[in-house]
mmCIF file of C-alpha atoms in Angstrom:
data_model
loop_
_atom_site.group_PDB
_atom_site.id
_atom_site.type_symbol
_atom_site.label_atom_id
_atom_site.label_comp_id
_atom_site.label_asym_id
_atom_site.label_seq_id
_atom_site.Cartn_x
_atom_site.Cartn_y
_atom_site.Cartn_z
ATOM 1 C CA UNK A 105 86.577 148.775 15.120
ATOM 2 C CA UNK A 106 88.375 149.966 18.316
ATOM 3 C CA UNK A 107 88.856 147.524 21.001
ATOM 4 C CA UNK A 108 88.626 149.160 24.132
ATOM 5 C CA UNK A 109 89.548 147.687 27.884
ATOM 6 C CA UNK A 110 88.290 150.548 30.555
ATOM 7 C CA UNK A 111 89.891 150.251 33.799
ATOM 8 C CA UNK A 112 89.602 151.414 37.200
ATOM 9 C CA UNK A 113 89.625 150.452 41.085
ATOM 10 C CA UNK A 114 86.510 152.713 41.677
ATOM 11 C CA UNK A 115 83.437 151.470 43.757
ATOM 12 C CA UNK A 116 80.707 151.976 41.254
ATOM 13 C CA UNK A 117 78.109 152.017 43.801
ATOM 14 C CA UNK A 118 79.507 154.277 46.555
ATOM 15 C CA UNK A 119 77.689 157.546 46.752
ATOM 16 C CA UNK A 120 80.258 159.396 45.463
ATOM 17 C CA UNK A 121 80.311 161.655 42.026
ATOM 18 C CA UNK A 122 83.283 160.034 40.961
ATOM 19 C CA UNK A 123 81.361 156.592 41.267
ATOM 20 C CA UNK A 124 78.086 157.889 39.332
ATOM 21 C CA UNK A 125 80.788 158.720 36.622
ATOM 22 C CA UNK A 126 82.555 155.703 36.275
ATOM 23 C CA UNK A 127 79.645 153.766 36.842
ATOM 24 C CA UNK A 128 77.773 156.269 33.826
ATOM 25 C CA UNK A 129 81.139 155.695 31.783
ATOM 26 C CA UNK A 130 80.706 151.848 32.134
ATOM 27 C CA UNK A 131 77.625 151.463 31.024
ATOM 28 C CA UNK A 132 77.361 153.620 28.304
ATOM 29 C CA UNK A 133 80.916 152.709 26.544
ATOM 30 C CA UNK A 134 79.741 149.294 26.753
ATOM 31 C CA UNK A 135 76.846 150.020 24.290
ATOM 32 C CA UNK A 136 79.281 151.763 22.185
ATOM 33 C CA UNK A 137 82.129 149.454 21.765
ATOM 34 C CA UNK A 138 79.430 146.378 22.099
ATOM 35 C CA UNK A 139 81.534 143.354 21.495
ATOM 36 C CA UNK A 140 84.649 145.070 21.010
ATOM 37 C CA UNK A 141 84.767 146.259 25.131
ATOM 38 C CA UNK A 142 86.080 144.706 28.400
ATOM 39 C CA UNK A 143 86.252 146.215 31.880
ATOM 40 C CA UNK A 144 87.821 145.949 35.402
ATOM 41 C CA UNK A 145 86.147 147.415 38.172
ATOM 42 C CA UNK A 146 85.852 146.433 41.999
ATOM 43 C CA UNK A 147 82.164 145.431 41.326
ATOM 44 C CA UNK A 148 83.302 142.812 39.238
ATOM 45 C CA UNK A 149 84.990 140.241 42.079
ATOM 46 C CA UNK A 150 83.869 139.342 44.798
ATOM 47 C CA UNK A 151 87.030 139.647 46.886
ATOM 48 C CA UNK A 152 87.146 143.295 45.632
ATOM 49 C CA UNK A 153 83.277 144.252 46.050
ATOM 50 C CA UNK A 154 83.341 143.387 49.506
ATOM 51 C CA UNK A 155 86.135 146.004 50.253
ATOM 52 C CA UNK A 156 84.304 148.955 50.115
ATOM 53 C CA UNK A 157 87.018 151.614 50.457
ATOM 54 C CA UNK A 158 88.750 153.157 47.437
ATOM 55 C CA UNK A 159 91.937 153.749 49.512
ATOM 56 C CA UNK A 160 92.228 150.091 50.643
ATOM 57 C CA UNK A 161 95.973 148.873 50.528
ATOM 58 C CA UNK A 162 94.577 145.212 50.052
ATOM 59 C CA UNK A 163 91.660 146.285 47.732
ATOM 60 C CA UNK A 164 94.423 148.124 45.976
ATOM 61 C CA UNK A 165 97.149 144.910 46.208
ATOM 62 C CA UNK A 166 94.215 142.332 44.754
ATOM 63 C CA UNK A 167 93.026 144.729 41.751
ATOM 64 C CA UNK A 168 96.485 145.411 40.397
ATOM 65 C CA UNK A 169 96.723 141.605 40.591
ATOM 66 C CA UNK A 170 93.430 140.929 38.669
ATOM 67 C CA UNK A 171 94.148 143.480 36.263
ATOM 68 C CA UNK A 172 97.933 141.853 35.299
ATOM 69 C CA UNK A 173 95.916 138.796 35.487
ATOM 70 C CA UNK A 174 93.192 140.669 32.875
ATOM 71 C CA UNK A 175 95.920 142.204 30.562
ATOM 72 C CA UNK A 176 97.787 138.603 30.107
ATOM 73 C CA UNK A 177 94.460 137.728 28.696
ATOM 74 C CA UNK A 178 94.252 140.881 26.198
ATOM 75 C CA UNK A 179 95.172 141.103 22.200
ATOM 76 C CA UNK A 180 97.582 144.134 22.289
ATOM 77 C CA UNK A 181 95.036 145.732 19.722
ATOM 78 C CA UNK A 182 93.289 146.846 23.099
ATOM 79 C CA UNK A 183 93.653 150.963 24.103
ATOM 80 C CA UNK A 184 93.355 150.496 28.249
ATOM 81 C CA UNK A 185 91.768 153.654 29.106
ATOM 82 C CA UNK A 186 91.287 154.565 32.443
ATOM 83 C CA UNK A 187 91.791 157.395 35.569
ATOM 84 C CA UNK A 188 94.675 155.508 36.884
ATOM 85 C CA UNK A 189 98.342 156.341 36.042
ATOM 86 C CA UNK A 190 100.023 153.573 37.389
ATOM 87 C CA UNK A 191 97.837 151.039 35.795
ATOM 88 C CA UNK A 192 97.907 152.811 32.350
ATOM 89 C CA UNK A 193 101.921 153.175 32.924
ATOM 90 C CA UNK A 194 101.741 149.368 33.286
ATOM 91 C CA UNK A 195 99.736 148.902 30.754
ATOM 92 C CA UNK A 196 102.218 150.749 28.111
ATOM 93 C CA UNK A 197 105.320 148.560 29.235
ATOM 94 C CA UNK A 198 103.221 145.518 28.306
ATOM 95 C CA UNK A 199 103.210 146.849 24.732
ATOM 96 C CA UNK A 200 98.929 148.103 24.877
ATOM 97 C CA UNK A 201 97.854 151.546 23.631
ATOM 98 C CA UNK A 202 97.144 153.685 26.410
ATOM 99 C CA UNK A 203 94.479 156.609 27.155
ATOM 100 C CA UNK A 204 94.199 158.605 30.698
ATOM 101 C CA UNK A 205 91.199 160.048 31.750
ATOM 102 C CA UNK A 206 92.182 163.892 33.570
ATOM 103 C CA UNK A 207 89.853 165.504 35.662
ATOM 104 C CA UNK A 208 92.914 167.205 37.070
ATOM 105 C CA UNK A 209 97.010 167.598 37.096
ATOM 106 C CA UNK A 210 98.463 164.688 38.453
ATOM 107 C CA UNK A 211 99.892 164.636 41.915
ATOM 108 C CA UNK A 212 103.003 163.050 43.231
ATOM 109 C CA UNK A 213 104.275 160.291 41.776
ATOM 110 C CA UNK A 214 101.665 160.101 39.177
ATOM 111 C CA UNK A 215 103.381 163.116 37.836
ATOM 112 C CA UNK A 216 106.367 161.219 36.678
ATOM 113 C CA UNK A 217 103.618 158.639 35.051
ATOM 114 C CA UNK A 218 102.296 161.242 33.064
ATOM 115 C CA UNK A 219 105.642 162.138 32.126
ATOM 116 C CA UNK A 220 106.371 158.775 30.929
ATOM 117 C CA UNK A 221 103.118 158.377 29.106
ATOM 118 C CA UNK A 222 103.482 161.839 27.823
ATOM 119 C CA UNK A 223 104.953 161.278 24.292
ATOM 120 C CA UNK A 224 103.150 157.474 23.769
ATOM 121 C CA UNK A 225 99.801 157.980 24.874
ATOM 122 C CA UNK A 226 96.318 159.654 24.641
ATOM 123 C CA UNK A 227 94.550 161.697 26.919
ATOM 124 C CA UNK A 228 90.736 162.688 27.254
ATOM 125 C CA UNK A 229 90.569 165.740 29.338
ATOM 126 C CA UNK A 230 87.439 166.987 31.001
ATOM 127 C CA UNK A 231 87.455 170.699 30.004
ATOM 128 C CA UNK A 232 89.484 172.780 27.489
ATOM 129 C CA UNK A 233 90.702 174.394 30.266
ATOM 130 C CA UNK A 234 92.489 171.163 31.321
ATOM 131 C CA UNK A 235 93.220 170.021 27.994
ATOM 132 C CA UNK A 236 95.459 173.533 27.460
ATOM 133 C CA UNK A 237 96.928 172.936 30.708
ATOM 134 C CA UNK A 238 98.300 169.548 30.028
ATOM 135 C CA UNK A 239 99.696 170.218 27.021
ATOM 136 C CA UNK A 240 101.446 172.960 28.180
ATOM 137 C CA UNK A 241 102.593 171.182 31.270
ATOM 138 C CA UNK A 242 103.783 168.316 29.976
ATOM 139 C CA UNK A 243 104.904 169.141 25.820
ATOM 140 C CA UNK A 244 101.213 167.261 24.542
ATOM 141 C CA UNK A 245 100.292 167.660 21.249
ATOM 142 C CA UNK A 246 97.096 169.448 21.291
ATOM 143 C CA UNK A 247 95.917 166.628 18.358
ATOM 144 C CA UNK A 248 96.371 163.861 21.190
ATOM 145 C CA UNK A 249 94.315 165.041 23.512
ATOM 146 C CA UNK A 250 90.360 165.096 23.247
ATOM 147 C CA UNK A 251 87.903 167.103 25.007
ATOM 148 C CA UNK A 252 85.329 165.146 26.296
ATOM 149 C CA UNK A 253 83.244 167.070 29.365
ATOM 150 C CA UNK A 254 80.867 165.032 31.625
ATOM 151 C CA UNK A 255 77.590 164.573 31.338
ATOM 152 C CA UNK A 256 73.797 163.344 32.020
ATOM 153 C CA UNK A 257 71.799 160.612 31.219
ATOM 154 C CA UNK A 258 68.778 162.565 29.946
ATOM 155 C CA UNK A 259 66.558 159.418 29.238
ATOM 156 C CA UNK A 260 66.032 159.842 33.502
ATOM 157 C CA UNK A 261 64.832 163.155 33.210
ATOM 158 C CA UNK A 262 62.575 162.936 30.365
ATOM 159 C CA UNK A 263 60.596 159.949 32.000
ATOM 160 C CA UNK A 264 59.363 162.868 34.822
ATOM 161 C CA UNK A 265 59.626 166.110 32.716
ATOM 162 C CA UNK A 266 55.751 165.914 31.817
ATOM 163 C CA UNK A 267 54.883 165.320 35.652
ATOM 164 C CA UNK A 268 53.516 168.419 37.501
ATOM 165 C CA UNK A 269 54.809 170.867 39.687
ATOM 166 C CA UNK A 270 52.438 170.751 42.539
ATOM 167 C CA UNK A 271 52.291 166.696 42.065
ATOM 168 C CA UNK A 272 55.701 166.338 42.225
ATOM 169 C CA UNK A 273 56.014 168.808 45.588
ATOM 170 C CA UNK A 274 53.086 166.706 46.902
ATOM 171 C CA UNK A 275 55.065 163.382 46.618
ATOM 172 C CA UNK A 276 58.379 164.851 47.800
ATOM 173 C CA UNK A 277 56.990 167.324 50.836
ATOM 174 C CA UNK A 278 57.562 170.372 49.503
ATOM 175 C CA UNK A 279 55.482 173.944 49.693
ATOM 176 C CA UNK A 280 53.219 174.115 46.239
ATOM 177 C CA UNK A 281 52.489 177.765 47.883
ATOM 178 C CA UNK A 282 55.835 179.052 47.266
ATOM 179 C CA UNK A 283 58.830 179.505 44.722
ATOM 180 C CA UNK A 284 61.514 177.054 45.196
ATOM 181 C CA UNK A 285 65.036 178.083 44.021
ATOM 182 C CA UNK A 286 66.873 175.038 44.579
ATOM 183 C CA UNK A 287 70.853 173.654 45.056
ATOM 184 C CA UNK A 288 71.837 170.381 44.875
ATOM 185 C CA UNK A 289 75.294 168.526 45.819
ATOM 186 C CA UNK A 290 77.842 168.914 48.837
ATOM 187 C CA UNK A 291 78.044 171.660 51.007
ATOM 188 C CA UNK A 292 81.860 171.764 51.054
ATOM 189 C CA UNK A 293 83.667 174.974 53.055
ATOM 190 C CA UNK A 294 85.135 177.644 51.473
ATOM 191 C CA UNK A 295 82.961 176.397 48.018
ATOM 192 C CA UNK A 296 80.656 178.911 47.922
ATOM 193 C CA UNK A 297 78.014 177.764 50.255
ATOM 194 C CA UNK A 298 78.007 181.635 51.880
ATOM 195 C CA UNK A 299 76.079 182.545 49.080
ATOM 196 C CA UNK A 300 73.243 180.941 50.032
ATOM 197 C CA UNK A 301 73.042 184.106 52.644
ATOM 198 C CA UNK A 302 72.829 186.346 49.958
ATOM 199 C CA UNK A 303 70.177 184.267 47.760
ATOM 200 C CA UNK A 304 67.923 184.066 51.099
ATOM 201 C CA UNK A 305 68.013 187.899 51.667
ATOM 202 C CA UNK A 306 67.584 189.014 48.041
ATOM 203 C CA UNK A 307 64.457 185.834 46.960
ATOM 204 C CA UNK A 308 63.224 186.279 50.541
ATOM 205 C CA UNK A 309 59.673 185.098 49.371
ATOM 206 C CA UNK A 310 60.994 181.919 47.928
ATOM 207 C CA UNK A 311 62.294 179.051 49.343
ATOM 208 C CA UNK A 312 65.491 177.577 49.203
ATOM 209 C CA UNK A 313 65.863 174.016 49.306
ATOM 210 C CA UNK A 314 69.066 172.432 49.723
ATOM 211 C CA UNK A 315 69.347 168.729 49.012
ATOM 212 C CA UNK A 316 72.528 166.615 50.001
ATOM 213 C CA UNK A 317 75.666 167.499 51.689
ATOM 214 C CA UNK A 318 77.185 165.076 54.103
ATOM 215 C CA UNK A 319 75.692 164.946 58.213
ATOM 216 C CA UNK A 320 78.487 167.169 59.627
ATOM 217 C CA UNK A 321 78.230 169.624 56.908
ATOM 218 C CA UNK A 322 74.414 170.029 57.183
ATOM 219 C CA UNK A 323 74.588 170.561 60.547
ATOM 220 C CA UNK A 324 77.171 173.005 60.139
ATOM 221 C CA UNK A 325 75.245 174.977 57.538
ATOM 222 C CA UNK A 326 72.167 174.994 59.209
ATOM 223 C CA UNK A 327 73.596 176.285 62.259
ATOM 224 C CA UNK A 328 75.198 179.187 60.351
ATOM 225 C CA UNK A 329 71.696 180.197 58.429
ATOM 226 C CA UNK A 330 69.313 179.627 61.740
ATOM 227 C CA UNK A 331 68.172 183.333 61.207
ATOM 228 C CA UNK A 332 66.644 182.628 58.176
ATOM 229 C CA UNK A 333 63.085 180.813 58.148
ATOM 230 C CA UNK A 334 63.026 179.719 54.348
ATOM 231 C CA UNK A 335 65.855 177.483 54.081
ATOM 232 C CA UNK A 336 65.003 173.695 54.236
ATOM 233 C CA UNK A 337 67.891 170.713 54.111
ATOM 234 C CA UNK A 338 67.438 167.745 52.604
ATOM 235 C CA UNK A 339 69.309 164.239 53.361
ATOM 236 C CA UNK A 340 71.194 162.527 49.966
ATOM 237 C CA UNK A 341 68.968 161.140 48.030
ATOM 238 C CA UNK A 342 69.157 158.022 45.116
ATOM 239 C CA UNK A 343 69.466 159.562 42.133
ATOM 240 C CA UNK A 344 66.166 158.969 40.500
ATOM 241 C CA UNK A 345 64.411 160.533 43.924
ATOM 242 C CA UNK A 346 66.736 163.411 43.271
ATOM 243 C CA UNK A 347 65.731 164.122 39.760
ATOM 244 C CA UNK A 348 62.315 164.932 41.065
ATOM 245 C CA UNK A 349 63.860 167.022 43.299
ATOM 246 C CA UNK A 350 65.167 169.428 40.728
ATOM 247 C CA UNK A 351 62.447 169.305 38.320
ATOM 248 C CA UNK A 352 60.018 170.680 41.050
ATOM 249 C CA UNK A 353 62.405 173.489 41.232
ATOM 250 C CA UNK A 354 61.656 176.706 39.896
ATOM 251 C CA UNK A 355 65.213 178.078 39.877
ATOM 252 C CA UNK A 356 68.340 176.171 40.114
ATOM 253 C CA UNK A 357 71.676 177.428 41.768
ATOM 254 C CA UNK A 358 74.790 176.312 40.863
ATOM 255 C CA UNK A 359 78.251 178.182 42.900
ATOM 256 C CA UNK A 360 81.544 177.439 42.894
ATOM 257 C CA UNK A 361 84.510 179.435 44.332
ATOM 258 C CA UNK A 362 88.335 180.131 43.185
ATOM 259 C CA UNK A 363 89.121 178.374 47.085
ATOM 260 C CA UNK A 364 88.309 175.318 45.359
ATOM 261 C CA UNK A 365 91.256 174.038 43.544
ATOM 262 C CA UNK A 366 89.658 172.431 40.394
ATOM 263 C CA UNK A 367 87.518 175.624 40.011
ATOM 264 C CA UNK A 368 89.551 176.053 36.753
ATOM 265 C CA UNK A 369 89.596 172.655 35.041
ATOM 266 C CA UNK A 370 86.288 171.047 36.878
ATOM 267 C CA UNK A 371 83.485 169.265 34.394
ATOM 268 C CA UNK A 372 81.063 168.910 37.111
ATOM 269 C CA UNK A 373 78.039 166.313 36.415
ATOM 270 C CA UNK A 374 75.673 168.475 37.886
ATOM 271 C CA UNK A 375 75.731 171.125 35.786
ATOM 272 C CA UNK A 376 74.496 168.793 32.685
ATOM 273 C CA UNK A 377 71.906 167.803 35.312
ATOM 274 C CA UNK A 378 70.658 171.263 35.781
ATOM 275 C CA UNK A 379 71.198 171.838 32.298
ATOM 276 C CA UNK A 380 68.761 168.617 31.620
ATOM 277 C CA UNK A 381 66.134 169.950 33.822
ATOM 278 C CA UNK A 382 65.313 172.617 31.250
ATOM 279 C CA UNK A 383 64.711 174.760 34.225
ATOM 280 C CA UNK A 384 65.975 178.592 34.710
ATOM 281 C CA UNK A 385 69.775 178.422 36.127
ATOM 282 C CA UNK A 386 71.368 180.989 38.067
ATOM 283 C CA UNK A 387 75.296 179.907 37.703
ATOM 284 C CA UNK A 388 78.818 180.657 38.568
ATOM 285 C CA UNK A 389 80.626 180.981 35.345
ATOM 286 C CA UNK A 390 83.889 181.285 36.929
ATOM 287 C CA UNK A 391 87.216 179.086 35.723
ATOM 288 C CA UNK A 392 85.700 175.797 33.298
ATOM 289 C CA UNK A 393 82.369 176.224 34.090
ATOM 290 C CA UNK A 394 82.410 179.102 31.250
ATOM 291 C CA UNK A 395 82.548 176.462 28.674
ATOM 292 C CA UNK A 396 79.054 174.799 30.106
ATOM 293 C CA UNK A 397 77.416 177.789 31.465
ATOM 294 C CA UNK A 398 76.830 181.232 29.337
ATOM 295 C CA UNK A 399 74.327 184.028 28.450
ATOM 296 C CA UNK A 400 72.360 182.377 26.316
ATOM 297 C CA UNK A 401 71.879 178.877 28.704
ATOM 298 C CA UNK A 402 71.418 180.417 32.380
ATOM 299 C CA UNK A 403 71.854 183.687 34.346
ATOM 300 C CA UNK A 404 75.139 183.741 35.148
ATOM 301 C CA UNK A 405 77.631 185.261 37.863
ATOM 302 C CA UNK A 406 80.781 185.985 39.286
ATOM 303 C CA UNK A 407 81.051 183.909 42.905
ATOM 304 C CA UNK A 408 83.749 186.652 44.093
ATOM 305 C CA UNK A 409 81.377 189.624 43.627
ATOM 306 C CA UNK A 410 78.474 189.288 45.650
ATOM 307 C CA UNK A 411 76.858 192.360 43.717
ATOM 308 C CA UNK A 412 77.498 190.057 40.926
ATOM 309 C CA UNK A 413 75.142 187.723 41.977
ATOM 310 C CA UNK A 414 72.404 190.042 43.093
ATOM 311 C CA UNK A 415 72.248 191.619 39.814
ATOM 312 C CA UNK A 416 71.915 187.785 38.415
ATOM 313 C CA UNK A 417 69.041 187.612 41.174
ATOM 314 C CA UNK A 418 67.211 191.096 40.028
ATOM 315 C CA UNK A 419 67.566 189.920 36.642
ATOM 316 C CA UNK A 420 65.486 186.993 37.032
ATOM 317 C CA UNK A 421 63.322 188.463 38.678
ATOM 318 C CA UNK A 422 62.629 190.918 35.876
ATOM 319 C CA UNK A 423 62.989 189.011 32.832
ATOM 320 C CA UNK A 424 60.745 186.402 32.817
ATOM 321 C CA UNK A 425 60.129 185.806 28.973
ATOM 322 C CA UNK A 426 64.206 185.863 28.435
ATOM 323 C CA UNK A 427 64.646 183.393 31.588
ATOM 324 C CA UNK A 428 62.558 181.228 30.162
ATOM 325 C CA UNK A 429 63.768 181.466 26.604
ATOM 326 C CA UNK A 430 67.484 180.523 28.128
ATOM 327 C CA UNK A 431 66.149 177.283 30.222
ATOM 328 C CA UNK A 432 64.652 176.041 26.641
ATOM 329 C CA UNK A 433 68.378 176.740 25.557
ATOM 330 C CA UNK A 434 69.507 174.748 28.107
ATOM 331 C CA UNK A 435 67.515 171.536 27.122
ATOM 332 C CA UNK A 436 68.630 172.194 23.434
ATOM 333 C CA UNK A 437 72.906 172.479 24.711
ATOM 334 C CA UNK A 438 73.123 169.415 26.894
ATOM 335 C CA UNK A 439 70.790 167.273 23.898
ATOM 336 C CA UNK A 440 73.031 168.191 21.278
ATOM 337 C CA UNK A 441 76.721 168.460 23.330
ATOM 338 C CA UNK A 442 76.100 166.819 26.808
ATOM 339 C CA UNK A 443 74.930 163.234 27.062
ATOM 340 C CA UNK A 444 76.924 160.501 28.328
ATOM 341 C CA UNK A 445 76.013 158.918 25.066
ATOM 342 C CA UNK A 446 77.564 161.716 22.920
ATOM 343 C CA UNK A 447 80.823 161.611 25.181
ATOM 344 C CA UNK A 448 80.815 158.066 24.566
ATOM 345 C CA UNK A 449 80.656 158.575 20.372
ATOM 346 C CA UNK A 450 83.434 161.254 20.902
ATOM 347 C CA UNK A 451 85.891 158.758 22.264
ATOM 348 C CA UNK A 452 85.085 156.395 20.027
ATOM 349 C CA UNK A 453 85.929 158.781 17.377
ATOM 350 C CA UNK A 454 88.703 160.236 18.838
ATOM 351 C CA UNK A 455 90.163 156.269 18.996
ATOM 352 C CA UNK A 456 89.270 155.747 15.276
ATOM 353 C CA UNK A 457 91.265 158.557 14.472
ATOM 354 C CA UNK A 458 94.022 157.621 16.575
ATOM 355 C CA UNK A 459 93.951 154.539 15.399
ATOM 356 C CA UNK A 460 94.762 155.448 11.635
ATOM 357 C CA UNK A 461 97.493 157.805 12.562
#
């Protein structure tokens, strides 16, 4: 058996989707490895828990300590995995095996990390896209380097997929009189968001919902669609109140746009959510998000062609029977490919494999 030491200076319970993930990592690698795991994270010590910031010089001084502190303790049998280049190129000096998590190409110094950790260590990417680009980037064998995309806990969703519509409006304060075509998530600039303008004019007897997004960007956002009457904003909700949110949906709507610069290599956790919901998806497939989102899964669209995405809009609204047939897909994809539990398995594998190189 693997043992496995996952590492990093993350607040798990900041409202943040790279918190839900590490916090989604945690807990489900810890069922996996059982016995055989340890962890570090911020949540564990009090003197880093209270430090709420991620980009805390002193949070950031006092974890690197606990962590030395942490490996001293270790059997060099352990693979330190983590999102953290420093800390893994650390780690590797002290003689452990070492695997980085990518959700991107590293920046600044943490370029020269990678470099160093190129030939000695293993890598989990987040998208095939990513894992191709590394590889490339930095002379990785291809065999060293495992895909593993996000994912969803789908034991959440199945706990409220039998509740109704119209009870599940009723609880949350939404129309039952109307269609709801739904988006939820940030509101970042230059993301996307624009699109909403052409959604509202084309499904101009639904209503869009739009749940999240930070204070200053709602009020930005609603400000820039006060024309339109069927557009409601939502505050952030906990993530159990949100699930209800997007199974009362009838349509989900996921955009993206080539401004943002992980459009290419991006594994985003809400897809598997709307995937999960087993609800009709209208979806940019542009950059990584072809390798989640595809013809036979959602209605999909190109986020640079506006006429792209009405046609994705007509077609729903002529196709019922095949709309439906692709949501059902959608349940079936992220059962068999997309849990956090499945990632989990594939790392564990991946390590095995690794292990008897």
């Amino acid at each position: 058996m693997v043992n496995f030491f996952y590492v990093n200076n993350i607040n798990t319970l900041a409202k943040t989707a790279r918190a839900r993930q590490v916090y989604e990592n945690d807990s489900v690698l810890k069922k996996i490895f059982s016995s055989h795991y340890q962890s570090l994270l911020p949540d564990d010590m009090f003197l880093t828990r209270i430090i709420k910031s991620d980009s805390s010089l002193i949070r950031k001084v006092l974890f690197f300590l606990f962590f030395l502190i942490k490996l001293s303790s270790l059997d060099k049998k352990f693979y330190v995995y983590s999102r953290n280049l420093y800390l893994l190129e650390v780690a590797r000096k002290k003689g452990f095996k070492t695997v980085w998590e990518a959700h991107d190409l590293p920046q600044g110094r943490n370029k020269d990390s990678l470099t160093n950790l190129s030939q000695s260590s293993y890598f989990v990417a987040i998208s095939n896209a990513l894992k191709n680009k590394i590889s490339e980037v930095y002379s990785i064998p291809l065999t060293n380097i495992l895909v593993a995309h996000d994912g969803v806990d789908l034991t959440s969703y199945d706990k409220f997929r039998d509740l109704n519509k119209v009870d599940l409006r009723n609880q949350l304060g939404l129309p039952i009189d109307k269609k709801i075509i739904m988006h939820t998530g940030s509101l970042f600039r230059n993301r996307g968001v624009e699109l909403f303008g052409v959604v509202l004019e084309e499904l101009s007897d639904y209503i869009f919902v739009q749940v999240g997004g930070s204070n200053k960007d709602v009020t930005f956002w609603k400000k820039y669609f006060n024309k339109y009457s069927n557009i409601i904003f939502i505050e952030h909700q906990e993530v159990q109140k949100l699930i209800k949110y997007q199974l009362s949906s009838d349509l989900l709507f996921y955009m993206t746009s080539k401004n943002s610069p992980i459009y290419w290599c991006t594994s985003p956790m809400k897809a598997f959510e709307y995937l999960g919901c087993g609800i009709p998806i209208i979806a940019s497939n542009i950059g990584s998000l072809s390798e989640i989102f595809n013809e036979t899964n959602s209605v999909t669209f190109d986020s640079s062609d506006q006429n792209s995405l009405i046609n994705a809009l007509q077609f729903v609204g002529k196709n019922k029977d095949e709309i439906e047939k692709r949501s059902k897909q959608a349940l079936v994809d992220v059962r068999n490919d997309f849990t956090w539990e499945i990632r989990a398995n594939k790392i564990k594998i991946f390590l095995e494999s690794c292990s008897n190189h």
